[in-house]
Amino acid sequence: MLLSLACSTISCSGTKEQETLNRAEALMESHPDSALIILSTIDKGQLSDKNQKAKYALLMSMALDKNYIDTTTFDVLQPACDYYIEKGTPDDMLRTYYYRGRIFQNQGDHDNALNSFSKGLDNPHLTDSLTIARTLVAIGYIYNELFDIDSYVSYSLKAADIYNGLAFRNQELDCLFKALDGAIILGNQSIGDSIINSIEHFSSLDSISKKSLTRLQLSYALKFGATDDIKGLIHEQEENLSSLNDALNLALAYNKVGNDNKAFQLLNIVKNSGLPYDTLRHLSISVPIFEGLGNYKDALSLYKQYSHKQDSIDFLKFEQASRSIVEKHRIELQAQKDARHKSRIIWGCFGGIAVLSMGILILCLLVRSNRAKKELALEKVRTKEAENAKLKSEKDNLALENRNLQLERDKKALEAENLAHRVETLENESDSLK
């Protein structure tokens, strides 16, 4: 009775915690702050099994990430990694790998982050389109950090396509902006035109999106457009400045239309702002502006600084590419090693099963042989008993016949004796008659 009561108590407790987890999961996308509060009320000691602990770990990691609480350790997520990567559904594995990659990102470990994201996507049975899109965005972000702009554009467009199918318009637009920015950097006008065509289908934009679009339109005009196109966008950009990089864009626009004094003023505003800005872009824009002002000496000095930084970045890109190749090779070797190990385990299992099967077969044959021997021995015993019974019966019959024969002899002897007595009697009677 006590055992039954204890089991009932544990079951009720597990059900209560599961309901709390389900409620937090339902609120995760729309109200992540509420989901975090709900998860914080759960006593982890009351979680009933590894599956429930893994779900709590994954949901808590999601809640922290969605509330912009960056974590750099696996303390929270580890139970999910331990359980879902081995026993979870494809979508559970994807989510776990995604948040594992996010932690590596927070640590600044691009290689392991990229490896985690890629492993999460390496499954043909995924159905969680939203997490797939987020993973693609995260991969694109890493490639942008590594100056691989082609991959950055490619992954941003893939994510935008998924967000379009989910009708997540803001997320789709953000990915299109990223892809357009990359296409402009690459100087790929055809991709840029295609992306702009997609953006034009958005009926209304909020103020932040309008500012981003204005900046990109000016960047596009600076890269591919004519002077008149740039002039038409300068005023609009002045009214929608939202960052120092926008100011740098505007400075380059003024340089393109021949107003280098205005461009120089904007350069100084950016430089003296005390805020972080893109120093490489500042140098690259400064060179033509100083040339336009006739200050060729400083223009040459700035160009040398720009070239030195660009060479450093190119070297970093080469170094990163080399590391990526080495890491990829290491991963491939590890995968081959794991495959060989797995193959050995499989063949070992097959061998063990074969040996076990042979052992069972031999045992069955021995049992069958022993059973046959036993049955044969029993049959011999039964045959012997039958023969003995038959012999006994024949012996009894013979004894009976002997007794009957003896009785018959005794009967005949008695009859002979009676006959002799009668003859004697008759002789006596005959003698008396004489």
Coordinates of C-alpha atoms in Angstrom, one line a residue:
M1 CA 0.0 0.0 0.0
L2 CA 2.8 2.4 0.9
L3 CA 4.6 1.5 -2.4
S4 CA 1.4 2.2 -4.3
L5 CA 0.9 5.6 -2.6
A6 CA 4.6 6.6 -3.3
C7 CA 4.2 5.7 -7.0
S8 CA 1.0 7.7 -7.2
T9 CA 2.7 10.7 -5.6
I10 CA 5.6 10.5 -8.0
S11 CA 3.2 10.2 -11.0
C12 CA 1.1 13.2 -9.9
S13 CA 4.3 15.3 -9.4
G14 CA 5.7 14.3 -12.8
T15 CA 2.4 15.2 -14.4
K16 CA 2.4 18.6 -12.7
E17 CA 5.9 19.4 -13.9
Q18 CA 5.1 18.2 -17.4
E19 CA 2.1 20.5 -17.6
T20 CA 4.3 23.4 -16.5
L21 CA 6.9 22.6 -19.2
N22 CA 4.1 22.4 -21.8
R23 CA 2.8 25.8 -20.7
A24 CA 6.2 27.3 -21.0
E25 CA 6.8 25.8 -24.4
A26 CA 3.4 27.1 -25.7
L27 CA 4.5 30.7 -24.7
M28 CA 8.1 30.5 -25.9
E29 CA 7.6 32.1 -29.3
S30 CA 5.1 34.8 -28.4
H31 CA 6.1 35.6 -24.8
P32 CA 9.6 34.3 -24.0
D33 CA 9.8 36.5 -20.9
S34 CA 6.7 34.7 -19.5
A35 CA 8.1 31.4 -20.5
L36 CA 11.3 32.1 -18.6
I37 CA 9.3 33.1 -15.5
I38 CA 7.3 29.9 -15.6
L39 CA 10.4 27.7 -16.1
S40 CA 12.1 29.5 -13.1
T41 CA 9.3 28.2 -10.9
I42 CA 10.1 24.5 -11.6
D43 CA 12.0 22.5 -9.0
K44 CA 14.5 20.6 -11.0
G45 CA 14.6 17.9 -8.3
Q46 CA 11.0 17.1 -9.1
L47 CA 11.6 16.3 -12.7
S48 CA 10.8 12.6 -13.1
D49 CA 13.1 11.2 -15.8
K50 CA 15.9 12.0 -18.2
N51 CA 13.4 13.0 -21.0
Q52 CA 11.7 15.5 -18.7
K53 CA 15.1 16.9 -17.5
A54 CA 16.2 17.2 -21.2
K55 CA 13.1 19.1 -22.1
Y56 CA 13.5 21.5 -19.2
A57 CA 17.2 22.1 -20.2
L58 CA 16.3 22.8 -23.8
L59 CA 13.4 25.1 -23.0
M60 CA 15.4 27.0 -20.4
S61 CA 18.2 27.5 -23.0
M62 CA 15.7 28.7 -25.5
A63 CA 14.2 31.1 -23.0
L64 CA 17.6 32.6 -22.0
D65 CA 18.5 33.1 -25.6
K66 CA 15.2 34.7 -26.6
N67 CA 15.5 37.1 -23.6
Y68 CA 19.0 38.1 -24.8
I69 CA 20.7 36.5 -21.9
D70 CA 23.9 35.1 -23.5
T71 CA 25.4 32.1 -21.9
T72 CA 28.9 30.8 -22.4
T73 CA 28.7 27.5 -20.5
F74 CA 26.7 24.3 -21.0
D75 CA 25.5 24.0 -17.4
V76 CA 21.8 24.5 -18.4
L77 CA 21.8 22.8 -21.8
Q78 CA 24.0 19.7 -21.0
P79 CA 21.1 17.4 -20.0
A80 CA 19.5 18.1 -23.4
C81 CA 22.8 17.3 -25.1
D82 CA 23.2 14.1 -23.2
Y83 CA 19.7 12.8 -24.0
Y84 CA 18.4 14.3 -27.2
I85 CA 21.6 13.9 -29.3
E86 CA 21.3 10.1 -28.8
K87 CA 17.6 9.5 -28.2
G88 CA 15.7 12.6 -29.4
T89 CA 13.6 13.1 -32.5
P90 CA 15.3 14.8 -35.5
D91 CA 13.7 18.2 -34.4
D92 CA 14.8 17.7 -30.8
M93 CA 18.4 17.1 -32.0
L94 CA 18.2 20.2 -34.3
R95 CA 17.1 22.4 -31.5
T96 CA 19.7 21.0 -29.2
Y97 CA 22.5 21.5 -31.8
Y98 CA 21.2 25.0 -32.5
Y99 CA 21.4 26.2 -28.9
R100 CA 24.7 24.3 -28.5
G101 CA 26.0 26.3 -31.4
R102 CA 24.7 29.5 -29.9
I103 CA 26.7 28.9 -26.8
F104 CA 29.8 28.3 -28.9
Q105 CA 29.1 31.5 -30.7
N106 CA 28.9 33.4 -27.4
Q107 CA 32.3 31.9 -26.6
G108 CA 33.7 33.2 -29.9
D109 CA 34.3 29.6 -31.1
H110 CA 33.2 29.8 -34.7
D111 CA 34.5 26.4 -35.7
N112 CA 32.6 24.5 -33.1
A113 CA 29.5 26.7 -33.6
L114 CA 29.5 26.0 -37.3
N115 CA 30.0 22.3 -36.7
S116 CA 27.1 22.2 -34.3
F117 CA 24.8 24.1 -36.6
S118 CA 25.8 21.8 -39.5
K119 CA 25.2 18.7 -37.5
G120 CA 21.7 19.9 -36.6
L121 CA 20.8 20.4 -40.2
D122 CA 22.3 17.0 -41.3
N123 CA 19.0 15.1 -41.1
P124 CA 16.5 14.5 -43.9
H125 CA 13.5 14.1 -41.5
L126 CA 13.5 17.7 -40.0
T127 CA 10.1 19.4 -39.7
D128 CA 10.8 22.4 -37.5
S129 CA 11.1 25.0 -40.2
L130 CA 11.5 27.9 -37.8
T131 CA 14.6 26.4 -36.1
I132 CA 16.0 25.4 -39.6
A133 CA 15.7 29.1 -40.6
R134 CA 17.3 30.3 -37.4
T135 CA 20.1 27.9 -37.9
L136 CA 20.7 29.1 -41.5
V137 CA 20.8 32.7 -40.2
A138 CA 23.3 31.7 -37.5
I139 CA 25.5 30.0 -40.1
G140 CA 25.3 33.0 -42.4
Y141 CA 26.3 35.3 -39.5
I142 CA 29.4 33.2 -38.9
Y143 CA 30.4 33.3 -42.5
N144 CA 30.0 37.1 -42.5
E145 CA 32.3 37.2 -39.5
L146 CA 34.8 35.1 -41.4
F147 CA 34.5 37.4 -44.5
D148 CA 32.9 34.6 -46.6
I149 CA 30.3 36.9 -48.1
D150 CA 29.2 34.4 -50.8
S151 CA 28.1 31.9 -48.2
Y152 CA 26.6 34.8 -46.1
V153 CA 24.4 35.8 -49.0
S154 CA 23.5 32.1 -49.8
Y155 CA 22.4 31.2 -46.3
S156 CA 20.5 34.5 -45.8
L157 CA 18.5 33.8 -48.9
K158 CA 17.8 30.2 -47.9
A159 CA 16.5 31.5 -44.5
A160 CA 14.4 34.2 -46.2
D161 CA 12.7 31.6 -48.3
I162 CA 11.7 29.5 -45.3
Y163 CA 10.5 32.6 -43.4
N164 CA 8.4 33.5 -46.5
G165 CA 6.8 30.1 -46.3
L166 CA 6.0 30.6 -42.6
A167 CA 4.7 34.1 -43.3
F168 CA 7.2 35.6 -40.9
R169 CA 7.5 38.8 -42.8
N170 CA 9.8 40.7 -40.5
Q171 CA 12.3 37.9 -40.3
E172 CA 12.1 37.4 -44.1
L173 CA 12.8 41.1 -44.7
D174 CA 15.7 41.1 -42.3
C175 CA 17.3 38.1 -44.2
L176 CA 16.7 39.9 -47.5
F177 CA 18.4 43.0 -46.2
K178 CA 21.4 40.9 -45.1
A179 CA 21.6 39.2 -48.5
L180 CA 21.3 42.5 -50.3
D181 CA 24.1 44.0 -48.2
G182 CA 26.3 41.0 -49.1
A183 CA 25.4 41.2 -52.8
I184 CA 26.4 44.9 -52.9
I185 CA 29.8 44.0 -51.2
L186 CA 30.4 41.3 -53.8
G187 CA 29.4 43.6 -56.6
N188 CA 26.8 41.1 -57.8
Q189 CA 24.2 43.3 -59.4
S190 CA 22.0 40.4 -60.7
I191 CA 21.5 39.0 -57.2
G192 CA 21.0 42.5 -55.9
D193 CA 18.3 43.2 -58.4
S194 CA 16.5 40.0 -57.6
I195 CA 16.6 40.8 -53.9
I196 CA 15.3 44.3 -54.4
N197 CA 12.5 42.9 -56.5
S198 CA 11.5 40.6 -53.6
I199 CA 11.7 43.5 -51.1
E200 CA 9.4 45.6 -53.3
H201 CA 6.6 43.1 -52.7
F202 CA 6.4 44.2 -49.1
S203 CA 3.4 46.5 -48.8
S204 CA 4.4 48.4 -45.7
L205 CA 7.6 48.8 -43.7
D206 CA 8.1 50.0 -40.1
S207 CA 10.4 53.0 -39.5
I208 CA 13.4 50.8 -38.7
S209 CA 13.0 48.8 -41.9
K210 CA 12.6 52.0 -43.9
K211 CA 15.9 53.3 -42.6
S212 CA 17.6 50.0 -43.4
L213 CA 16.2 50.0 -46.9
T214 CA 17.2 53.6 -47.5
R215 CA 20.8 52.8 -46.5
L216 CA 20.9 49.7 -48.8
Q217 CA 19.3 51.7 -51.7
L218 CA 22.1 54.3 -51.3
S219 CA 24.7 51.6 -51.1
Y220 CA 23.3 49.9 -54.2
A221 CA 23.3 53.2 -56.1
L222 CA 26.9 53.9 -55.0
K223 CA 27.9 50.5 -56.3
F224 CA 25.8 50.2 -59.5
G225 CA 23.9 53.4 -60.1
A226 CA 24.6 56.7 -61.9
T227 CA 25.2 60.1 -60.2
D228 CA 21.6 61.1 -60.7
D229 CA 20.5 58.0 -58.8
I230 CA 22.8 58.9 -55.9
K231 CA 21.6 62.5 -55.8
G232 CA 18.0 61.4 -55.6
L233 CA 18.8 59.3 -52.4
I234 CA 21.1 61.7 -50.5
H235 CA 18.3 63.8 -49.0
E236 CA 16.3 60.7 -48.0
Q237 CA 19.4 59.2 -46.3
E238 CA 20.1 62.5 -44.4
E239 CA 16.6 62.2 -42.9
N240 CA 17.0 58.6 -42.0
L241 CA 20.5 58.5 -40.4
S242 CA 20.5 55.7 -37.8
S243 CA 24.1 54.8 -37.3
L244 CA 27.7 56.0 -38.0
N245 CA 27.9 53.6 -40.9
D246 CA 25.0 55.4 -42.5
A247 CA 26.9 58.6 -42.1
L248 CA 29.9 57.0 -43.8
N249 CA 27.6 55.9 -46.6
L250 CA 26.3 59.5 -47.0
A251 CA 29.9 60.8 -47.0
L252 CA 30.8 58.5 -50.0
A253 CA 27.6 59.7 -51.7
Y254 CA 28.6 63.3 -51.4
N255 CA 32.0 62.4 -52.7
K256 CA 30.4 60.7 -55.7
V257 CA 28.3 63.9 -56.5
G258 CA 31.4 66.1 -56.1
N259 CA 30.6 67.7 -52.7
D260 CA 33.8 66.7 -50.9
N261 CA 33.6 69.4 -48.3
K262 CA 30.3 68.0 -47.0
A263 CA 31.8 64.5 -47.2
F264 CA 34.9 65.6 -45.2
Q265 CA 32.6 67.1 -42.5
L266 CA 30.8 63.8 -42.2
L267 CA 34.1 61.9 -41.9
N268 CA 35.1 64.1 -39.0
I269 CA 31.7 63.7 -37.3
V270 CA 32.2 59.9 -37.4
K271 CA 35.8 60.0 -36.3
N272 CA 35.2 62.4 -33.4
S273 CA 31.9 60.7 -32.2
G274 CA 33.7 58.5 -29.7
L275 CA 31.4 55.7 -30.8
P276 CA 32.6 52.4 -32.5
Y277 CA 32.5 52.5 -36.3
D278 CA 33.8 50.6 -39.3
T279 CA 37.4 51.9 -39.4
L280 CA 38.2 50.0 -42.6
R281 CA 35.2 51.6 -44.4
H282 CA 36.2 54.9 -43.0
L283 CA 39.7 54.6 -44.5
S284 CA 38.4 53.4 -47.9
I285 CA 35.9 56.3 -48.1
S286 CA 38.5 58.8 -46.9
V287 CA 40.9 58.1 -49.8
P288 CA 38.7 59.5 -52.7
I289 CA 37.4 62.3 -50.5
F290 CA 41.0 63.5 -49.7
E291 CA 41.8 63.2 -53.4
G292 CA 38.8 65.2 -54.3
L293 CA 40.0 67.9 -51.8
G294 CA 43.4 67.9 -53.5
N295 CA 45.2 66.5 -50.4
Y296 CA 47.0 63.7 -52.3
K297 CA 49.7 63.2 -49.6
D298 CA 47.1 62.3 -46.9
A299 CA 45.1 60.4 -49.5
L300 CA 48.2 58.2 -50.2
S301 CA 48.9 57.7 -46.5
L302 CA 45.3 56.7 -45.9
Y303 CA 45.4 54.4 -48.9
K304 CA 48.5 52.7 -47.5
Q305 CA 46.7 52.3 -44.1
Y306 CA 43.7 50.9 -45.9
S307 CA 45.8 48.5 -48.0
H308 CA 47.6 47.3 -44.9
K309 CA 44.4 46.6 -43.0
Q310 CA 42.8 45.0 -46.1
D311 CA 45.9 42.7 -46.5
S312 CA 45.6 41.8 -42.8
I313 CA 41.9 40.9 -43.4
D314 CA 42.8 38.9 -46.5
F315 CA 45.5 37.1 -44.5
L316 CA 42.9 36.4 -41.8
K317 CA 40.5 35.1 -44.4
F318 CA 43.2 32.8 -45.8
E319 CA 44.2 31.7 -42.3
Q320 CA 40.6 31.0 -41.4
A321 CA 40.1 29.2 -44.6
S322 CA 43.2 27.1 -43.9
R323 CA 41.9 26.4 -40.4
S324 CA 38.5 25.5 -41.7
I325 CA 40.1 23.1 -44.2
V326 CA 42.2 21.5 -41.4
E327 CA 39.2 21.4 -39.1
K328 CA 37.1 19.9 -41.9
H329 CA 39.8 17.3 -42.6
R330 CA 40.0 16.6 -38.9
I331 CA 36.2 16.2 -38.7
E332 CA 36.2 13.9 -41.8
L333 CA 39.0 11.8 -40.2
Q334 CA 37.1 11.6 -37.0
A335 CA 34.0 10.7 -38.9
Q336 CA 35.9 7.9 -40.7
K337 CA 37.4 6.8 -37.4
D338 CA 33.9 6.8 -35.8
A339 CA 32.6 4.9 -38.8
R340 CA 35.3 2.3 -38.6
H341 CA 34.7 2.0 -34.9
K342 CA 31.0 1.7 -35.5
S343 CA 31.6 -0.8 -38.2
R344 CA 33.8 -2.9 -35.9
I345 CA 31.1 -2.8 -33.3
I346 CA 28.5 -3.8 -35.8
W347 CA 30.6 -6.7 -37.2
G348 CA 31.5 -7.6 -33.6
C349 CA 27.8 -7.8 -32.8
F350 CA 27.2 -9.8 -35.9
G351 CA 30.1 -12.1 -34.9
G352 CA 28.8 -12.4 -31.4
I353 CA 25.3 -13.1 -32.7
A354 CA 26.7 -15.8 -35.1
V355 CA 28.7 -17.4 -32.3
L356 CA 25.7 -17.2 -30.0
S357 CA 23.5 -18.7 -32.7
M358 CA 26.0 -21.5 -33.3
G359 CA 26.2 -22.1 -29.6
I360 CA 22.4 -22.2 -29.4
L361 CA 22.2 -24.5 -32.4
I362 CA 24.8 -26.9 -30.9
L363 CA 22.9 -26.8 -27.6
C364 CA 19.7 -27.5 -29.4
L365 CA 21.3 -30.4 -31.3
L366 CA 22.8 -31.8 -28.0
V367 CA 19.4 -31.5 -26.3
R368 CA 17.7 -33.1 -29.3
S369 CA 20.4 -35.9 -29.3
N370 CA 20.0 -36.5 -25.6
R371 CA 16.3 -36.5 -26.0
A372 CA 16.6 -39.0 -28.8
K373 CA 18.9 -41.2 -26.7
K374 CA 16.6 -41.0 -23.8
E375 CA 13.6 -41.9 -25.9
L376 CA 15.6 -44.8 -27.5
A377 CA 16.6 -46.1 -24.0
L378 CA 13.0 -45.8 -22.8
E379 CA 11.9 -47.6 -26.0
K380 CA 14.4 -50.4 -25.2
V381 CA 13.2 -50.6 -21.7
R382 CA 9.6 -50.7 -22.8
T383 CA 10.5 -53.4 -25.4
K384 CA 12.4 -55.4 -22.8
E385 CA 9.5 -55.1 -20.4
A386 CA 7.1 -56.2 -23.1
E387 CA 9.3 -59.2 -23.9
N388 CA 9.6 -60.1 -20.2
A389 CA 5.8 -59.8 -19.9
K390 CA 5.4 -62.0 -22.9
L391 CA 7.9 -64.6 -21.6
K392 CA 6.2 -64.5 -18.2
S393 CA 2.8 -65.0 -19.9
E394 CA 4.1 -67.9 -22.0
K395 CA 5.7 -69.4 -18.8
D396 CA 2.4 -69.1 -17.0
N397 CA 0.5 -70.6 -19.9
L398 CA 3.0 -73.5 -20.0
A399 CA 2.7 -74.1 -16.3
L400 CA -1.1 -74.0 -16.6
E401 CA -0.9 -76.5 -19.5
N402 CA 1.4 -78.7 -17.3
R403 CA -1.1 -78.6 -14.5
N404 CA -3.9 -79.5 -16.9
L405 CA -1.9 -82.3 -18.3
Q406 CA -1.1 -83.6 -14.8
L407 CA -4.7 -83.4 -13.9
E408 CA -5.6 -85.3 -17.1
R409 CA -3.0 -87.9 -16.2
D410 CA -4.3 -88.2 -12.7
K411 CA -7.9 -88.5 -14.0
K412 CA -6.8 -91.3 -16.4
A413 CA -4.9 -93.1 -13.6
L414 CA -8.0 -92.8 -11.4
E415 CA -10.2 -94.1 -14.2
A416 CA -7.7 -97.0 -14.7
E417 CA -7.8 -97.8 -11.0
N418 CA -11.5 -97.7 -11.0
L419 CA -11.6 -99.9 -14.0
A420 CA -9.2 -102.4 -12.4
H421 CA -11.3 -102.3 -9.2
R422 CA -14.4 -103.0 -11.2
V423 CA -12.7 -105.9 -13.1
E424 CA -11.6 -107.3 -9.8
T425 CA -15.2 -106.9 -8.5
L426 CA -16.6 -108.6 -11.6
E427 CA -14.0 -111.4 -11.2
N428 CA -15.0 -111.9 -7.6
E429 CA -18.7 -112.0 -8.6
S430 CA -17.9 -114.5 -11.3
D431 CA -16.0 -116.7 -8.9
S432 CA -18.9 -116.7 -6.5
L433 CA -21.3 -117.7 -9.1
K434 CA -19.3 -120.7 -9.9

